[in-house]
Amino acid sequence: MFKILRDLLRYNIEFTIGFVLTLAIFLFALAHFWAPLPAEAIYLLPPDMPPSAQYWLGTTSRGQDVLWQMSAAIWNTMLFGLTVTILSRLLAVAVGMLSGYLGGKWDQILMTINDTMIALPNIPILLLVYFVMRDSMSWPVLAATAALLGWNYDARLIRSVTLSLRNREFTRHAVFAGMSVPQILMRQHLPYVMPVIFFTAMNNLIWAIGLEVTLSVLGFSDINRPTIGGMIYWANQHQAIIAGIWWWIAFPIIAIVLLFLGLFLLAISVNEYIDPRSRLSRMGA
């Protein structure tokens, strides 16, 4: 895995740009641990101050420094996305690899469940969960719900890779050597599946972050917890654009666009590494 990362950084300019962008945003988000004021605190600073030497990105109508507020918001948004991605990858890997390797009735049962989950509409289910659990809704509950809805497409892709590995010579040797199914999947097949997991994780992370921003902008999350969507929500509530407080909404949007761009470049560069035909098709176009 580290060899793949080293090769991508050395030879793929898209991966390098995406990696630098994502790392820079991550370090900016990490800086919120050294913020001079709590991220949830309001009306501690002069409101509606434009960007200046004292307040680099200005202040909000709620008396918050946009710089430090955005740092904490990006951290929380990325934390939500990573939580969804990790949980959904665990589900996708477990279902995809077991279904592809075991085959038969287990494949039919698992893929029936998978296809049923694909048919379910994500946003209405998340909104239903929010309204049912409004009083006890928290971001881990929302993340777990999103993870349960975000694994199914990738499970099919992982299943197809495992199906091709099941008939390989090294798999038959592992069976003859007496290795159990978990040992074969973890030791023999997982290294071949890891690039696919990384690629699907990037796509799922983009989806999860976009989902969090969408729900927060609409107010269907914990709006008092700093997130990028929450910042845009409060800016809309205070009519920031009409009031001329453009920095309150412009800087969070720029940050999330840069994050999406970095993750997108990582995803397409890893996809080219996995499937060189995609690179050839782009060159031909």
Short mmCIF file of C-alpha atoms in Angstrom, two decimals:
data_model
loop_
_atom_site.label_atom_id
_atom_site.label_comp_id
_atom_site.label_asym_id
_atom_site.label_seq_id
_atom_site.Cartn_x
_atom_site.Cartn_y
_atom_site.Cartn_z
CA MET A 1 0.00 0.00 0.00
CA PHE A 2 2.80 2.43 0.87
CA LYS A 3 4.57 1.55 -2.39
CA ILE A 4 1.39 2.45 -4.30
CA LEU A 5 1.17 5.76 -2.42
CA ARG A 6 4.83 6.52 -3.16
CA ASP A 7 4.43 5.73 -6.87
CA LEU A 8 1.30 7.87 -7.15
CA LEU A 9 2.99 10.83 -5.45
CA ARG A 10 6.02 10.48 -7.69
CA TYR A 11 4.42 9.88 -11.09
CA ASN A 12 0.81 11.14 -10.95
CA ILE A 13 0.44 14.93 -10.90
CA GLU A 14 -3.32 14.74 -10.22
CA PHE A 15 -2.76 12.60 -7.15
CA THR A 16 -0.02 14.96 -5.93
CA ILE A 17 -2.23 18.05 -6.31
CA GLY A 18 -5.15 16.30 -4.64
CA PHE A 19 -2.94 15.05 -1.82
CA VAL A 20 -1.46 18.52 -1.18
CA LEU A 21 -4.90 20.19 -1.24
CA THR A 22 -6.45 17.64 1.10
CA LEU A 23 -3.45 17.71 3.46
CA ALA A 24 -3.48 21.53 3.59
CA ILE A 25 -7.19 21.60 4.46
CA PHE A 26 -6.68 18.86 7.04
CA LEU A 27 -3.85 20.81 8.72
CA PHE A 28 -6.02 23.95 8.70
CA ALA A 29 -8.81 21.98 10.36
CA LEU A 30 -6.37 20.53 12.89
CA ALA A 31 -5.44 24.05 13.98
CA HIS A 32 -8.82 24.51 15.68
CA PHE A 33 -7.45 22.65 18.71
CA TRP A 34 -5.33 25.77 19.37
CA ALA A 35 -8.18 28.25 18.83
CA PRO A 36 -8.24 31.12 21.36
CA LEU A 37 -12.01 30.76 21.90
CA PRO A 38 -14.39 27.77 22.01
CA ALA A 39 -15.92 27.07 18.61
CA GLU A 40 -19.46 26.89 20.05
CA ALA A 41 -19.18 30.25 21.87
CA ILE A 42 -21.18 33.14 20.41
CA TYR A 43 -21.26 36.93 20.83
CA LEU A 44 -17.74 37.12 22.22
CA LEU A 45 -16.37 39.29 19.40
CA PRO A 46 -17.61 42.39 17.56
CA PRO A 47 -20.17 41.17 15.00
CA ASP A 48 -20.02 41.68 11.23
CA MET A 49 -16.40 42.79 11.09
CA PRO A 50 -14.95 42.50 7.55
CA PRO A 51 -11.64 40.71 6.89
CA SER A 52 -8.78 42.70 8.40
CA ALA A 53 -5.40 42.32 10.03
CA GLN A 54 -7.13 41.58 13.35
CA TYR A 55 -9.78 39.22 11.98
CA TRP A 56 -8.27 37.65 8.88
CA LEU A 57 -11.55 36.25 7.55
CA GLY A 58 -13.88 38.61 9.37
CA THR A 59 -16.48 37.87 12.04
CA THR A 60 -20.06 36.63 11.87
CA SER A 61 -23.28 38.27 13.05
CA ARG A 62 -23.10 35.84 15.98
CA GLY A 63 -19.80 37.35 17.15
CA GLN A 64 -17.56 34.49 15.99
CA ASP A 65 -14.22 34.61 14.20
CA VAL A 66 -14.80 33.10 10.74
CA LEU A 67 -11.22 31.78 10.60
CA TRP A 68 -11.43 29.67 13.75
CA GLN A 69 -15.09 28.86 13.22
CA MET A 70 -14.28 27.50 9.76
CA SER A 71 -11.33 25.51 11.09
CA ALA A 72 -13.56 23.73 13.61
CA ALA A 73 -16.34 23.37 11.02
CA ILE A 74 -14.07 21.66 8.49
CA TRP A 75 -12.77 19.31 11.20
CA ASN A 76 -16.29 18.29 12.23
CA THR A 77 -17.45 17.90 8.64
CA MET A 78 -14.43 15.75 7.78
CA LEU A 79 -14.92 13.73 10.98
CA PHE A 80 -18.51 13.01 9.96
CA GLY A 81 -17.40 12.01 6.46
CA LEU A 82 -14.59 9.77 7.74
CA THR A 83 -16.92 8.07 10.22
CA VAL A 84 -19.44 7.31 7.48
CA THR A 85 -16.68 6.14 5.16
CA ILE A 86 -15.04 3.80 7.68
CA LEU A 87 -18.33 2.22 8.78
CA SER A 88 -19.60 1.81 5.22
CA ARG A 89 -16.24 0.36 4.05
CA LEU A 90 -16.44 -2.28 6.78
CA LEU A 91 -19.90 -3.25 5.59
CA ALA A 92 -18.97 -3.16 1.91
CA VAL A 93 -15.82 -5.25 2.41
CA ALA A 94 -17.56 -7.83 4.61
CA VAL A 95 -20.57 -8.27 2.32
CA GLY A 96 -18.64 -8.02 -0.95
CA MET A 97 -15.83 -10.42 -0.06
CA LEU A 98 -18.05 -13.00 1.65
CA SER A 99 -20.55 -12.90 -1.19
CA GLY A 100 -17.87 -13.22 -3.87
CA TYR A 101 -15.95 -15.99 -2.16
CA LEU A 102 -18.74 -18.14 -0.75
CA GLY A 103 -21.04 -17.93 -3.78
CA GLY A 104 -24.17 -20.07 -4.00
CA LYS A 105 -27.05 -19.33 -1.66
CA TRP A 106 -24.93 -16.97 0.46
CA ASP A 107 -24.21 -14.88 -2.61
CA GLN A 108 -27.91 -14.78 -3.48
CA ILE A 109 -28.95 -13.80 0.07
CA LEU A 110 -26.31 -11.11 0.49
CA MET A 111 -26.87 -9.63 -2.97
CA THR A 112 -30.63 -9.60 -2.43
CA ILE A 113 -30.10 -7.55 0.73
CA ASN A 114 -27.60 -5.37 -1.15
CA ASP A 115 -29.96 -4.72 -4.07
CA THR A 116 -32.80 -3.93 -1.66
CA MET A 117 -30.63 -1.32 0.05
CA ILE A 118 -29.75 0.20 -3.34
CA ALA A 119 -33.45 0.71 -4.08
CA LEU A 120 -34.03 2.68 -0.86
CA PRO A 121 -34.03 6.51 -1.20
CA ASN A 122 -31.27 7.95 0.99
CA ILE A 123 -32.41 11.50 1.71
CA PRO A 124 -36.03 10.65 2.68
CA ILE A 125 -34.81 7.93 5.06
CA LEU A 126 -32.31 10.30 6.70
CA LEU A 127 -35.01 12.96 7.07
CA LEU A 128 -37.36 10.37 8.58
CA VAL A 129 -34.69 9.33 11.09
CA TYR A 130 -34.12 12.99 11.95
CA PHE A 131 -37.81 13.71 12.59
CA VAL A 132 -38.32 10.50 14.58
CA MET A 133 -35.22 11.06 16.74
CA ARG A 134 -35.17 14.86 16.74
CA ASP A 135 -34.84 15.19 20.52
CA SER A 136 -32.00 12.66 20.76
CA MET A 137 -30.40 13.18 17.35
CA SER A 138 -26.62 13.41 17.38
CA TRP A 139 -24.00 13.36 14.66
CA PRO A 140 -22.86 9.76 15.44
CA VAL A 141 -26.44 8.53 14.98
CA LEU A 142 -26.73 10.44 11.71
CA ALA A 143 -23.34 9.12 10.57
CA ALA A 144 -24.30 5.52 11.40
CA THR A 145 -27.55 5.90 9.47
CA ALA A 146 -25.72 7.34 6.46
CA ALA A 147 -23.17 4.51 6.62
CA LEU A 148 -25.98 1.93 6.50
CA LEU A 149 -27.15 3.56 3.26
CA GLY A 150 -23.76 4.14 1.63
CA TRP A 151 -22.09 0.74 1.24
CA ASN A 152 -24.16 -1.20 -1.29
CA TYR A 153 -22.77 -0.05 -4.67
CA ASP A 154 -19.20 -0.59 -3.51
CA ALA A 155 -20.01 -4.05 -2.11
CA ARG A 156 -20.88 -5.15 -5.65
CA LEU A 157 -17.56 -3.87 -6.97
CA ILE A 158 -15.62 -5.65 -4.22
CA ARG A 159 -17.65 -8.80 -4.88
CA SER A 160 -16.62 -8.78 -8.54
CA VAL A 161 -12.93 -8.57 -7.59
CA THR A 162 -13.31 -11.41 -5.08
CA LEU A 163 -15.11 -13.55 -7.67
CA SER A 164 -12.07 -13.31 -9.95
CA LEU A 165 -9.70 -14.14 -7.07
CA ARG A 166 -11.68 -17.18 -5.95
CA ASN A 167 -10.58 -19.24 -8.96
CA ARG A 168 -6.92 -18.23 -8.84
CA GLU A 169 -4.21 -20.82 -8.23
CA PHE A 170 -3.02 -19.26 -4.96
CA THR A 171 -6.56 -19.47 -3.55
CA ARG A 172 -6.72 -23.19 -4.28
CA HIS A 173 -3.31 -23.65 -2.66
CA ALA A 174 -4.55 -21.80 0.44
CA VAL A 175 -7.59 -24.08 0.64
CA PHE A 176 -5.43 -27.21 0.30
CA ALA A 177 -3.13 -25.84 3.01
CA GLY A 178 -6.08 -25.82 5.41
CA MET A 179 -6.57 -22.06 5.73
CA SER A 180 -10.00 -20.98 6.96
CA VAL A 181 -12.28 -18.65 5.01
CA PRO A 182 -11.42 -15.59 7.17
CA GLN A 183 -7.70 -16.33 6.77
CA ILE A 184 -8.00 -16.64 2.99
CA LEU A 185 -9.98 -13.42 2.71
CA MET A 186 -7.75 -11.40 5.03
CA ARG A 187 -4.33 -12.73 4.04
CA GLN A 188 -4.75 -13.73 0.40
CA HIS A 189 -7.53 -11.58 -1.07
CA LEU A 190 -7.55 -8.36 0.93
CA PRO A 191 -4.23 -7.03 -0.48
CA TYR A 192 -5.73 -7.23 -4.00
CA VAL A 193 -8.93 -5.52 -2.84
CA MET A 194 -7.21 -2.65 -0.99
CA PRO A 195 -6.78 -0.35 -4.04
CA VAL A 196 -10.49 -0.76 -4.79
CA ILE A 197 -11.32 -0.03 -1.16
CA PHE A 198 -9.21 3.14 -1.25
CA PHE A 199 -10.82 4.32 -4.50
CA THR A 200 -14.38 3.67 -3.27
CA ALA A 201 -13.49 5.28 0.08
CA MET A 202 -12.60 8.54 -1.68
CA ASN A 203 -15.90 8.54 -3.55
CA ASN A 204 -17.82 7.65 -0.41
CA LEU A 205 -16.05 10.39 1.56
CA ILE A 206 -17.09 12.98 -1.04
CA TRP A 207 -20.67 11.68 -0.88
CA ALA A 208 -20.75 11.71 2.94
CA ILE A 209 -19.35 15.24 3.23
CA GLY A 210 -21.80 16.48 0.59
CA LEU A 211 -24.62 14.78 2.48
CA GLU A 212 -23.62 16.42 5.76
CA VAL A 213 -23.40 19.85 4.14
CA THR A 214 -26.81 19.39 2.49
CA LEU A 215 -28.56 18.27 5.67
CA SER A 216 -26.94 21.00 7.78
CA VAL A 217 -27.78 23.77 5.31
CA LEU A 218 -31.41 22.62 5.50
CA GLY A 219 -31.24 22.52 9.30
CA PHE A 220 -31.66 18.74 9.59
CA SER A 221 -28.72 18.17 11.94
CA ASP A 222 -27.21 19.57 15.11
CA ILE A 223 -26.91 23.16 13.90
CA ASN A 224 -25.17 24.26 17.10
CA ARG A 225 -22.22 21.98 16.31
CA PRO A 226 -19.82 23.83 13.99
CA THR A 227 -19.85 22.35 10.50
CA ILE A 228 -19.51 23.82 7.03
CA GLY A 229 -23.20 23.27 6.39
CA GLY A 230 -24.00 24.76 9.79
CA MET A 231 -22.03 27.91 8.98
CA ILE A 232 -23.96 28.34 5.74
CA TYR A 233 -27.22 27.67 7.60
CA TRP A 234 -26.59 30.42 10.15
CA ALA A 235 -25.38 32.80 7.43
CA ASN A 236 -28.68 32.27 5.61
CA GLN A 237 -30.64 32.73 8.83
CA HIS A 238 -28.96 36.10 9.35
CA GLN A 239 -29.37 36.99 5.63
CA ALA A 240 -25.62 37.46 5.27
CA ILE A 241 -25.70 38.01 1.50
CA ILE A 242 -28.40 40.69 1.70
CA ALA A 243 -26.65 42.36 4.64
CA GLY A 244 -23.36 42.43 2.71
CA ILE A 245 -21.58 40.00 5.05
CA TRP A 246 -20.25 38.04 2.09
CA TRP A 247 -17.23 36.62 3.93
CA TRP A 248 -19.45 34.58 6.26
CA ILE A 249 -20.74 32.43 3.41
CA ALA A 250 -17.99 32.82 0.78
CA PHE A 251 -15.06 31.38 2.73
CA PRO A 252 -16.85 28.18 3.87
CA ILE A 253 -17.99 27.55 0.29
CA ILE A 254 -14.44 28.06 -1.02
CA ALA A 255 -13.09 25.67 1.63
CA ILE A 256 -15.58 22.90 0.82
CA VAL A 257 -14.99 23.31 -2.93
CA LEU A 258 -11.22 22.95 -2.42
CA LEU A 259 -11.80 19.88 -0.24
CA PHE A 260 -14.08 18.32 -2.88
CA LEU A 261 -11.51 19.11 -5.57
CA GLY A 262 -8.68 17.49 -3.59
CA LEU A 263 -10.71 14.35 -2.88
CA PHE A 264 -11.91 14.16 -6.48
CA LEU A 265 -8.34 14.32 -7.82
CA LEU A 266 -7.33 11.59 -5.37
CA ALA A 267 -10.24 9.42 -6.51
CA ILE A 268 -9.66 9.73 -10.27
CA SER A 269 -5.90 9.22 -9.95
CA VAL A 270 -6.38 6.05 -7.92
CA ASN A 271 -8.97 4.90 -10.46
CA GLU A 272 -6.37 5.36 -13.21
CA TYR A 273 -3.88 3.33 -11.19
CA ILE A 274 -6.39 0.50 -10.75
CA ASP A 275 -7.73 0.60 -14.32
CA PRO A 276 -5.23 1.98 -16.89
CA ARG A 277 -7.96 1.78 -19.54
CA SER A 278 -9.61 4.83 -17.97
CA ARG A 279 -6.40 6.79 -18.56
CA LEU A 280 -6.23 5.63 -22.17
CA SER A 281 -9.86 6.60 -22.76
CA ARG A 282 -9.20 10.10 -21.39
CA MET A 283 -6.14 10.46 -23.63
CA GLY A 284 -8.14 9.33 -26.64
CA ALA A 285 -10.90 11.82 -25.85
#
